[in-house]
XYZ file of C-alpha atoms in Angstrom:
567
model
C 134.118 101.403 146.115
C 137.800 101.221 147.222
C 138.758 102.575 150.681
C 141.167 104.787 149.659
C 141.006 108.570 150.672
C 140.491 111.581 148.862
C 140.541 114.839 149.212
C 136.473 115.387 150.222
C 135.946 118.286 148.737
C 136.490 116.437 145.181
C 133.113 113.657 146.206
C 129.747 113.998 145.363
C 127.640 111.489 147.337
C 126.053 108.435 146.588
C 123.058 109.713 147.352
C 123.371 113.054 145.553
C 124.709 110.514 142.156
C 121.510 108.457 143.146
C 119.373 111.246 142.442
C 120.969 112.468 139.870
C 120.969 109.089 137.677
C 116.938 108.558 138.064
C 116.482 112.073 137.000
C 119.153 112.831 134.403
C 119.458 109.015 132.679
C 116.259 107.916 131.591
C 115.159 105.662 128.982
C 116.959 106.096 125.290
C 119.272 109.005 127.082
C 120.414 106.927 129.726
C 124.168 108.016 129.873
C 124.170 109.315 126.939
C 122.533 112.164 127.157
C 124.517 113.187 130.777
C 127.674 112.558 128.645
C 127.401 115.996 127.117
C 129.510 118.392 129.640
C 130.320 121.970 129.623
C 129.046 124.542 132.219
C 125.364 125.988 132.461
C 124.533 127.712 128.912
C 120.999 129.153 129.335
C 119.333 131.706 126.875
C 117.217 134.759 128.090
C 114.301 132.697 128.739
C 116.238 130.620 131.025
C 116.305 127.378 128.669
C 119.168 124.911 128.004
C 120.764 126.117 124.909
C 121.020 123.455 121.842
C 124.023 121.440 122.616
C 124.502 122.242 126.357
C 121.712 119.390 127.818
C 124.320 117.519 129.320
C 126.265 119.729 131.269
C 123.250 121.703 132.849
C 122.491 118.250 135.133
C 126.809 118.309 135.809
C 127.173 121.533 136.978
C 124.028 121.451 139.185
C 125.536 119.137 141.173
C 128.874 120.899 141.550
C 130.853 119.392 138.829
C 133.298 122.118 137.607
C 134.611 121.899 133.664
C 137.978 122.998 133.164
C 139.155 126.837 132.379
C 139.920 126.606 128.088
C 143.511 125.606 127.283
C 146.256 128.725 127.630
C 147.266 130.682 124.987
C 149.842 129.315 122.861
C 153.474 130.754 124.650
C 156.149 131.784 122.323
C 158.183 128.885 123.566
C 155.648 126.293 122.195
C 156.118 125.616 118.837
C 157.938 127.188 115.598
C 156.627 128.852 112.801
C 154.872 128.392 110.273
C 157.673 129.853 108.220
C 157.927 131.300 104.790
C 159.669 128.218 103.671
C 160.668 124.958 105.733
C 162.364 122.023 104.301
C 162.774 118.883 106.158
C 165.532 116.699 104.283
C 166.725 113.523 103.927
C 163.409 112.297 105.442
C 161.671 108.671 104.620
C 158.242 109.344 103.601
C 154.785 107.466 103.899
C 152.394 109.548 102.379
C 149.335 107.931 103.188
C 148.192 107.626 100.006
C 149.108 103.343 100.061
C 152.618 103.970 98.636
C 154.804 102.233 100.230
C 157.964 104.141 102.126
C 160.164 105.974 99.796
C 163.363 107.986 100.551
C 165.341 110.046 101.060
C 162.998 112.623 100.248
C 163.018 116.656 100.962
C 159.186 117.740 101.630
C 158.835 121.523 101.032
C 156.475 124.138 103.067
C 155.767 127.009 101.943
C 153.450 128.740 104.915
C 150.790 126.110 106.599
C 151.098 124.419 102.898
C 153.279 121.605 101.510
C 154.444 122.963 98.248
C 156.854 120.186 97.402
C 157.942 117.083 97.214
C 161.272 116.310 96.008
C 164.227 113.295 95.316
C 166.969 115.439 96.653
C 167.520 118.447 98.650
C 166.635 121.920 97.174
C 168.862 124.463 96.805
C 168.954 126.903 99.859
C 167.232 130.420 99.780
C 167.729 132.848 102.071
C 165.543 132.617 105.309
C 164.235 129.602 104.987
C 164.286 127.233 107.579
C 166.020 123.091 107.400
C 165.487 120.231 109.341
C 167.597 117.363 108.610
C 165.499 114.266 109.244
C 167.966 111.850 108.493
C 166.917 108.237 110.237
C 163.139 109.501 110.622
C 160.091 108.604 108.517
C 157.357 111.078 107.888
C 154.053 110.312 108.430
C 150.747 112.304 107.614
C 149.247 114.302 110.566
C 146.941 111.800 112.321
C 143.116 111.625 112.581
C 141.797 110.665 115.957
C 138.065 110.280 114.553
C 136.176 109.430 117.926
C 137.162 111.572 121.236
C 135.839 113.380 123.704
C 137.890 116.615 125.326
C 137.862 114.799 128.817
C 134.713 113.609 130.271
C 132.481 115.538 133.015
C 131.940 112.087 134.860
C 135.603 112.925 136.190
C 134.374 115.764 138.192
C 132.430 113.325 140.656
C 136.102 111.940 141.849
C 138.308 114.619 141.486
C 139.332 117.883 138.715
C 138.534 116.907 135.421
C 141.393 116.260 133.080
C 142.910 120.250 131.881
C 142.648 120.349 127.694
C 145.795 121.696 127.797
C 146.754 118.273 129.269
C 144.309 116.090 126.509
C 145.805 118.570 124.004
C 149.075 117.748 124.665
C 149.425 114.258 124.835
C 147.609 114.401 121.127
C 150.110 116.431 119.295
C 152.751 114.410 121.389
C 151.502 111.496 119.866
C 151.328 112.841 116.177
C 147.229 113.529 116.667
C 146.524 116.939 114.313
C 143.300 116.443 113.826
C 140.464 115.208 115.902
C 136.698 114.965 115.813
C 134.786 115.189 119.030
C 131.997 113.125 119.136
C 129.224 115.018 121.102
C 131.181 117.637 122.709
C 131.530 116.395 126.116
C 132.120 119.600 128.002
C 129.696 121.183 126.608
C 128.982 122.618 123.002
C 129.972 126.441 123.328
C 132.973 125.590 125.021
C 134.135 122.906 122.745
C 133.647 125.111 119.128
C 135.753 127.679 121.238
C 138.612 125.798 121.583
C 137.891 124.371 118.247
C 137.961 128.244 116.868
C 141.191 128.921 119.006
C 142.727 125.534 117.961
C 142.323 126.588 113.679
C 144.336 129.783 114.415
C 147.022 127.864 116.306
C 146.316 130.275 119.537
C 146.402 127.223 121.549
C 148.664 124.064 121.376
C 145.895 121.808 120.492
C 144.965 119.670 117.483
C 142.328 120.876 114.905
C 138.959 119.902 116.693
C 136.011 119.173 114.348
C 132.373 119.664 117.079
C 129.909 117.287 116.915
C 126.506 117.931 118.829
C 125.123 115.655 121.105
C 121.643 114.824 120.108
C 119.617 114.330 123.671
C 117.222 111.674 122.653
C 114.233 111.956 124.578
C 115.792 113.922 127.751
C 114.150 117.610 127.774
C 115.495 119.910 125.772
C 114.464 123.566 124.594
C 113.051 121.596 121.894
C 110.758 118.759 121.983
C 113.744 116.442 120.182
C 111.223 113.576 120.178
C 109.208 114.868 117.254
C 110.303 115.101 113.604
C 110.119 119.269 113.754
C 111.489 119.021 116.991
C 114.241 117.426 116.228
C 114.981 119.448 112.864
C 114.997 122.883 114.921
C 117.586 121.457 117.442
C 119.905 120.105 114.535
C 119.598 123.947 112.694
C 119.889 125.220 115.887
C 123.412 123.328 117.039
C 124.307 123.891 113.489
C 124.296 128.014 114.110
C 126.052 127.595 117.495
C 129.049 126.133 115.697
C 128.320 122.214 115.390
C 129.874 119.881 112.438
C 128.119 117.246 112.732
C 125.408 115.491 114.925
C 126.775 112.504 117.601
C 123.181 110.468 117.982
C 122.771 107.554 120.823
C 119.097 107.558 120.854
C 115.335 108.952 120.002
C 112.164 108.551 118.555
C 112.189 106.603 115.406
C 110.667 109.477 113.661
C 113.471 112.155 115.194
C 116.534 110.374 114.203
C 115.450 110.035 110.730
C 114.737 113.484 111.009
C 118.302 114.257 112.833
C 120.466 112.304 109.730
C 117.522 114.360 106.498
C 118.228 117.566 108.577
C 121.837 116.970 108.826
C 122.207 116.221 105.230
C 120.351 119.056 104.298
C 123.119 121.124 105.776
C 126.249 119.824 104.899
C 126.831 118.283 108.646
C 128.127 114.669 109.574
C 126.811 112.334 111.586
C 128.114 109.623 113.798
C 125.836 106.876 116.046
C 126.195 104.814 119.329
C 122.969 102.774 119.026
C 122.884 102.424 122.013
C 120.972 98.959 123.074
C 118.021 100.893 124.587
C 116.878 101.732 121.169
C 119.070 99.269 118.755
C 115.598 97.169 118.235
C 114.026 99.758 115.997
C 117.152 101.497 114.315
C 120.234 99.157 113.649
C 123.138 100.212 111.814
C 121.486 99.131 108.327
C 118.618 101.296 109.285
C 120.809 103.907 109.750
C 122.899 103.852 107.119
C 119.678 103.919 104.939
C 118.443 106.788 106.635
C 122.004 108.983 105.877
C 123.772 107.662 109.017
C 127.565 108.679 107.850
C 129.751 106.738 110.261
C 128.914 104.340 113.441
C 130.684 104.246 116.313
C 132.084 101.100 118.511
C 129.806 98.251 116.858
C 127.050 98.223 118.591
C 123.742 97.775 116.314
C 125.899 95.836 113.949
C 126.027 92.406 114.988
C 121.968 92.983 115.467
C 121.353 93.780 112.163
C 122.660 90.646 110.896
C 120.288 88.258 113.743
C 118.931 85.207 111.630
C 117.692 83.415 114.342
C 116.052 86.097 117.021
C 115.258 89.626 117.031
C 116.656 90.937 120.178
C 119.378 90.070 122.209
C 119.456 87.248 124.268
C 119.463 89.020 127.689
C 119.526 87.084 131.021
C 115.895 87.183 132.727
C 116.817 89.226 135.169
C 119.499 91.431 133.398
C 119.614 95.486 134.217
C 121.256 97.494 131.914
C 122.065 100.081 134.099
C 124.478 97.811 136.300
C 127.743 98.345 133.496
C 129.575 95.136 134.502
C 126.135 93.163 133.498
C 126.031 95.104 130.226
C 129.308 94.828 128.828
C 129.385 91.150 130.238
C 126.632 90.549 128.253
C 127.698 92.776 125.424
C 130.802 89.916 124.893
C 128.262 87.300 124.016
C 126.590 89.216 121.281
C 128.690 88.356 117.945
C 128.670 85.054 118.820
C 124.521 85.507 118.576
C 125.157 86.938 114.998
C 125.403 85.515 111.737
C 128.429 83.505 111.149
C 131.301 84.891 109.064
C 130.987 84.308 105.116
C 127.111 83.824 105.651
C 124.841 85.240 102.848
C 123.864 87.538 105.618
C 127.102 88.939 106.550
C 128.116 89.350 102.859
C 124.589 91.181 102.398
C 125.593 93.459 105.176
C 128.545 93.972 103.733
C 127.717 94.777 100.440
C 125.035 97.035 101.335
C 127.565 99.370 103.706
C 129.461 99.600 101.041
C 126.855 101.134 98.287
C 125.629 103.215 101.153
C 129.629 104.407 101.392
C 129.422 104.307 104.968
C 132.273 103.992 107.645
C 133.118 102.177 110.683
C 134.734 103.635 113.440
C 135.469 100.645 115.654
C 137.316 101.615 118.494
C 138.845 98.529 118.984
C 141.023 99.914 121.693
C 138.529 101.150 124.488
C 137.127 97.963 125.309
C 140.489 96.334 125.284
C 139.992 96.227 129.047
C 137.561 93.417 128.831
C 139.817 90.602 127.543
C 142.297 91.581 129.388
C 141.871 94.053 132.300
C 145.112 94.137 134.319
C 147.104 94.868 130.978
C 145.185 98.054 130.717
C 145.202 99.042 134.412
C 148.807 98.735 134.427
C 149.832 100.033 131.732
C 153.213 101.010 132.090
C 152.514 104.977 130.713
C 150.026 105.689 133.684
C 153.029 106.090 136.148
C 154.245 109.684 134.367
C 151.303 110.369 132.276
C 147.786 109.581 134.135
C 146.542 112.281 136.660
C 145.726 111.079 139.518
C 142.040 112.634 138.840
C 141.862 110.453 135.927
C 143.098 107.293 137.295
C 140.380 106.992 139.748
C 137.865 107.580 137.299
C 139.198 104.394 135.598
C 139.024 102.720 139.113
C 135.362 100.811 139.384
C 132.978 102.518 140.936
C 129.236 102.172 140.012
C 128.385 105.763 140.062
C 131.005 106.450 137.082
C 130.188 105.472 133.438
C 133.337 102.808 132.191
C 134.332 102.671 135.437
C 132.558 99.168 135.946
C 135.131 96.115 136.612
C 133.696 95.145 139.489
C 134.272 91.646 139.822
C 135.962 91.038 136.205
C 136.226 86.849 135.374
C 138.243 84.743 133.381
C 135.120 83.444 131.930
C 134.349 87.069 130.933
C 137.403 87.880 129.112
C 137.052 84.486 127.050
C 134.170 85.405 126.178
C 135.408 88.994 124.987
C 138.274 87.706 123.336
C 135.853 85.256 120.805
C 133.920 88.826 120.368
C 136.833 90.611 119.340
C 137.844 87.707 117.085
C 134.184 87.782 115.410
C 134.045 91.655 115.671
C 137.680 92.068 113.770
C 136.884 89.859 110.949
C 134.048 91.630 110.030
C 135.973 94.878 109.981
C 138.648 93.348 108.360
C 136.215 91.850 105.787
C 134.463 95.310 105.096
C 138.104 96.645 104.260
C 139.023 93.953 102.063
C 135.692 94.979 99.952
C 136.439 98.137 99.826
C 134.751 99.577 102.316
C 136.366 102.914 104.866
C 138.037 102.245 107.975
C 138.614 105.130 110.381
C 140.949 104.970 113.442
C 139.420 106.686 116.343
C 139.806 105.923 120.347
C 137.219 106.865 122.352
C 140.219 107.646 124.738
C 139.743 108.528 128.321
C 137.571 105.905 129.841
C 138.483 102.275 131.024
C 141.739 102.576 131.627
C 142.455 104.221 127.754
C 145.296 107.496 127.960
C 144.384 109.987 125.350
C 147.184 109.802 122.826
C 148.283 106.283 123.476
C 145.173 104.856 123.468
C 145.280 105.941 119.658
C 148.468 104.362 118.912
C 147.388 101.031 120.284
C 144.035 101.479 118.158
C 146.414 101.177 115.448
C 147.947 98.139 116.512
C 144.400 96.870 116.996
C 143.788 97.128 113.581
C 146.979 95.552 112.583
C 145.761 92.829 114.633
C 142.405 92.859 112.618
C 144.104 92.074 109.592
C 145.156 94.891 108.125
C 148.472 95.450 106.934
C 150.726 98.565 108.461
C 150.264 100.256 105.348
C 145.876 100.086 105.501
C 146.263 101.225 109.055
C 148.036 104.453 107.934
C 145.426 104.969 105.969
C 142.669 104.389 108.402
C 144.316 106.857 110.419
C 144.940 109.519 108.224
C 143.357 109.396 104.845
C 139.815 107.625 105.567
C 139.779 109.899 108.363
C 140.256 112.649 106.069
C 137.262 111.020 104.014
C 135.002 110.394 106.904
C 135.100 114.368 107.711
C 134.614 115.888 104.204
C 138.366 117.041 104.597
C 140.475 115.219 101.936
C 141.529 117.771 100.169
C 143.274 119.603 103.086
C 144.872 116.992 105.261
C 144.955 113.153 104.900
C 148.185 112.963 103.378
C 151.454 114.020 102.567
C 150.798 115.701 99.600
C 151.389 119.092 97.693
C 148.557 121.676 97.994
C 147.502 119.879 101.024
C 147.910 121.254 104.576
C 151.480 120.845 106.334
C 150.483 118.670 109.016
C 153.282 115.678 109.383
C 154.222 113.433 112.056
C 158.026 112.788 112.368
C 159.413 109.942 114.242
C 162.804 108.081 114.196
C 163.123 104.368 112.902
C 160.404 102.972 110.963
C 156.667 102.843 112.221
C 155.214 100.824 109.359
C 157.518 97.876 110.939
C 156.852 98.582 114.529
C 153.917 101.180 115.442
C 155.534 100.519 119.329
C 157.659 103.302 117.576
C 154.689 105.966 118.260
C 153.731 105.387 121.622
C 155.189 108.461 124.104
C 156.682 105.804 126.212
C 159.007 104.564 122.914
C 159.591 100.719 122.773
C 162.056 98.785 124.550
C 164.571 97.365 122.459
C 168.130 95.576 123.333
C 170.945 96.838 122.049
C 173.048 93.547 121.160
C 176.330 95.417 121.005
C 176.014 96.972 124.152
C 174.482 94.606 125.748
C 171.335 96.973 127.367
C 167.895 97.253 126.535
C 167.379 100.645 125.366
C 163.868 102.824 124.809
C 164.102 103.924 121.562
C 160.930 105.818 119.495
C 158.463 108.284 120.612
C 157.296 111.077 117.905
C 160.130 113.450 117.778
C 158.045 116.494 116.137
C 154.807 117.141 114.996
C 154.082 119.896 112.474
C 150.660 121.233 112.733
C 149.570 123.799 109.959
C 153.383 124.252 109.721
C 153.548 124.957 113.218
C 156.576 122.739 114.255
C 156.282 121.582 117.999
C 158.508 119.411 119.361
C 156.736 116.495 120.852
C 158.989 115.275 123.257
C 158.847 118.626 124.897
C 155.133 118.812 125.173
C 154.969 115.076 126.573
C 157.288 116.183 129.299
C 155.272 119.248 130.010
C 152.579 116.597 130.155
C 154.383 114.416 133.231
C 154.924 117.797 134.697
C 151.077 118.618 135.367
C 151.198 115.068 136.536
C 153.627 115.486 139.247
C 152.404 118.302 140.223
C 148.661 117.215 140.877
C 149.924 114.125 142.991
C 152.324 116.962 144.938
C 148.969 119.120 145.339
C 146.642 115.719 146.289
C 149.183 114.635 148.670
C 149.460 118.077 150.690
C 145.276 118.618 150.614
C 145.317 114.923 152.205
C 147.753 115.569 154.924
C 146.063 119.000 155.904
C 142.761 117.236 156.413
């Protein structure tokens, strides 16, 4: 722990998290299943409602999630109008076309009615936006977050969602899909609801359930009927899909028939605690749709051993050991180009499954002071937040303890290993989402996304495939391609607008902008940053809601700094 002080009110003890980790983060659900925020939900019989597991062990010890995001204000945002055209506008559809332009793209409502060579003629009460110097974009498709993170409450408020919101739609995000509803199931589909009617400046928020795994729930989730009547059951309370870390054998195959059965998606973490008997091929076989991060991949391609080769006296609940260890495990795999890895490959892609790789969250581990000082956390971290990136064993991500050379060598082969087998299983054909995982280890919702995309890039992929993986296989991954995904007719008006040319530079996106000198004048300029985002037609300007954004942030270090000097 660092020595710095805090405001004491915002710390639960050691002692108190001591407890609280031997009873809440057993076995399979070990993190996991505390990862699951929101306050108490109980029904009349006094059980944990279906979705709320997580947030019942929070709030008992004095965690507080966040009030729901404001109401929209009439100052935030235009529209949608009868009829918008944005003109003279460069446009990357998304659908692998390259840029084309000048184009005039024509909404008609939340809908894009048209797209045409040259500007329409005018009728009356319509509205124009002359784009001239920007490219248009499809909305983008965050496809792994989490609506801040409960663990936040132990060292201070947990990040607003008007704040998460905020920097999403400032950074071109319009749709997102929370993987296990972090803060808690009811409260998430009610933002979710909110966020569809554009009531709230938020992205469109697709709920997945968190599945407990073993932990106690008011079903017995370790049987197959068990597990069935707690999938129908998150289903009714407003769930999309099913976020899975761990379980019996015989309930996760149950979770993905179940889920199947009623139209929901499903995403995995195998988490190592339960990788041995369900790997990603197992999975997949079973119905898994996407996996998350890559864990359980590199095991189901072992030729040599069956489990990981763990040090004798390894604990998995010490994070710097398990991540440590965690970079050595490609290089345990099968070798790139193997019959194995091709078999694996192959077999994805009949199965139509996609990866989710989150490059960007454990970017940290080959390279941990370029992620700690990243140059947005100045005007765009809270305070809050940035000590939950701090190390500190008691925090999940938080776990740099004593970070080595040796160990970011080490993760930099993994990544090396890791990206050619995502870039491999896009060259066969196989779906690539972009998703960030945002709000641990140092990652800032928003940007974190935009350097997942030039994680990809890195992987292999040209700027072109990681448009698509952000907006298009996104689309794919959520049953949702025929509303959003691309800049299309018929299809939803969600767009991202941004001046210069992001398919050359995706440094264009970030909220910071890029630094660039200016030869004539002789200054290095910051040029970029999305300059609108258009949401269901809803046209908000993003540079406005990023500087609401370092507003909230100045303001919680002014509140911080006068709790500390009252004490």
């Amino acid at each position: 722990m660092n020595n710095k002080k805090y405001p004491t009110k915002w710390c639960l003890s050691a002692s108190h998290l001591s407890r609280f980790f031997s009873s809440a983060l057993i076995g399979s659900a070990l993190i996991g299943s505390a990862l699951i925020g929101s306050a108490l939900a109980s029904s009349a019989d006094d059980q944990v409602l279906p979705g709320e597991e997580g947030p019942s062990r929070f709030t008992a010890y004095g965690v507080v999630i966040p009030e729901p995001a404001p109401d929209r204000s009439p100052t935030e945002g235009e529209g949608p109008f009868d009829r918008l055209v944005i003109e003279n506008v460069v446009l990357v559809d998304g659908l692998g076309s390259p840029p084309r332009g000048p184009v005039s793209i024509v909404i008609e409502g939340d809908r894009i009615s048209q797209i045409l060579g040259s500007p329409p003629k005018p009728t009356p009460g319509e509205r124009r936006m002359d784009a001239s110097g920007m490219t248009a974009l499809p909305g983008f498709i965050d496809s792994h977050v989490h609506i801040g993170n409960p663990y936040e409450g132990v060292v201070g408020p947990i990040s607003p969602p008007e704040y998460v919101f905020k920097l999403w739609l400032g950074h071109g995000i319009t749709t997102v899909r929370d993987t296990g509803s972090v803060m808690g199931l009811g409260w998430t589909v009610g933002q979710s609801e909110r966020a569809e009617r554009n009531e709230i400046v938020a992205p469109d928020i697709v709920p997945y359930a968190m599945f407990p795994g073993t932990a106690v729930a008011e079903f017995e989730v370790s049987s197959e009927e068990g597990a069935r009547q707690w999938v129908r059951a998150v289903k009714k309370r407003g769930a999309k899909g099913v976020k899975l870390r761990g379980g019996t054998a015989e309930a996760l195959a149950a979770v993905y028939d179940e889920a199947q059965k009623l139209g929901m998606g499903t995403a995995s973490h195998h988490d190592q605690n339960g990788v041995y008997h369900m790997n990603v091929l197992d999975s997949a076989r079973l119905g898994l749709d996407s996996m998350e991060h890559w864990y359980g991949l590199p095991e189901a391609m072992f030729t040599d051993r069956t489990i990981q080769h763990y040090p004798a006296d390894y604990n998995y609940s010490d994070e710097q050991w398990r991540f440590g260890e965690a970079g050595t495990l490609w290089k345990q795999s099968a070798e790139r180009g193997s019959p194995t890895w091709q078999a694996t490959i192959d077999e994805l892609l009949d199965l139509n499954f996609t990866l989710v790789p989150t490059f960007t969250i454990y970017e940290a581990n080959r390279d941990v002071m370029r992620e700690r000082n990243a140059e947005w956390h100045d005007d765009y971290t809270l305070p809050a937040l940035m000590r939950f990136f701090e190390p500190d064993p008691r925090l999940h991500g938080s776990y740099h303890f004593d970070w080595t050379t040796g160990l970011e060598v080490a993760w930099r082969d993994n990544f090396r290993r890791w990206m050619s087998f995502v870039n491999d299983y896009k060259n066969a054909g196989g779906r690539v989402a972009a998703g960030s995982d945002s709000g641990f280890i140092y990652k800032l919702f928003g940007f974190g996304y935009i350097r997942e995309l030039e994680m990809l890039q890195e992987a292999g992929f040209h700027p072109l495939e990681v448009i698509q993986a952000a907006t298009r296989n996104g689309a794919e991954l959520l049953g949702m391609e025929d509303e959003i995904g691309s800049v299309s007719p018929g299809k939803r008006a969600d767009i991202v607008l941004v001046e210069g040319n992001p398919v050359a530079n995706f440094k264009l996106l970030y909220g910071t902008g890029h630094m660039k000198l200016n030869r004539d004048k002789g200054v290095i300029e910051r040029v970029g940053g999305v300059s609108y985002t258009v949401k269901d037609g809803v046209v908000y300007d993003a540079k406005a809601l990023l500087q609401d954004v370092r507003d909230m942030v100045s303001a919680a270090r002014e509140s911080e700094a006068e709790m500390v000097s009252a004490q």
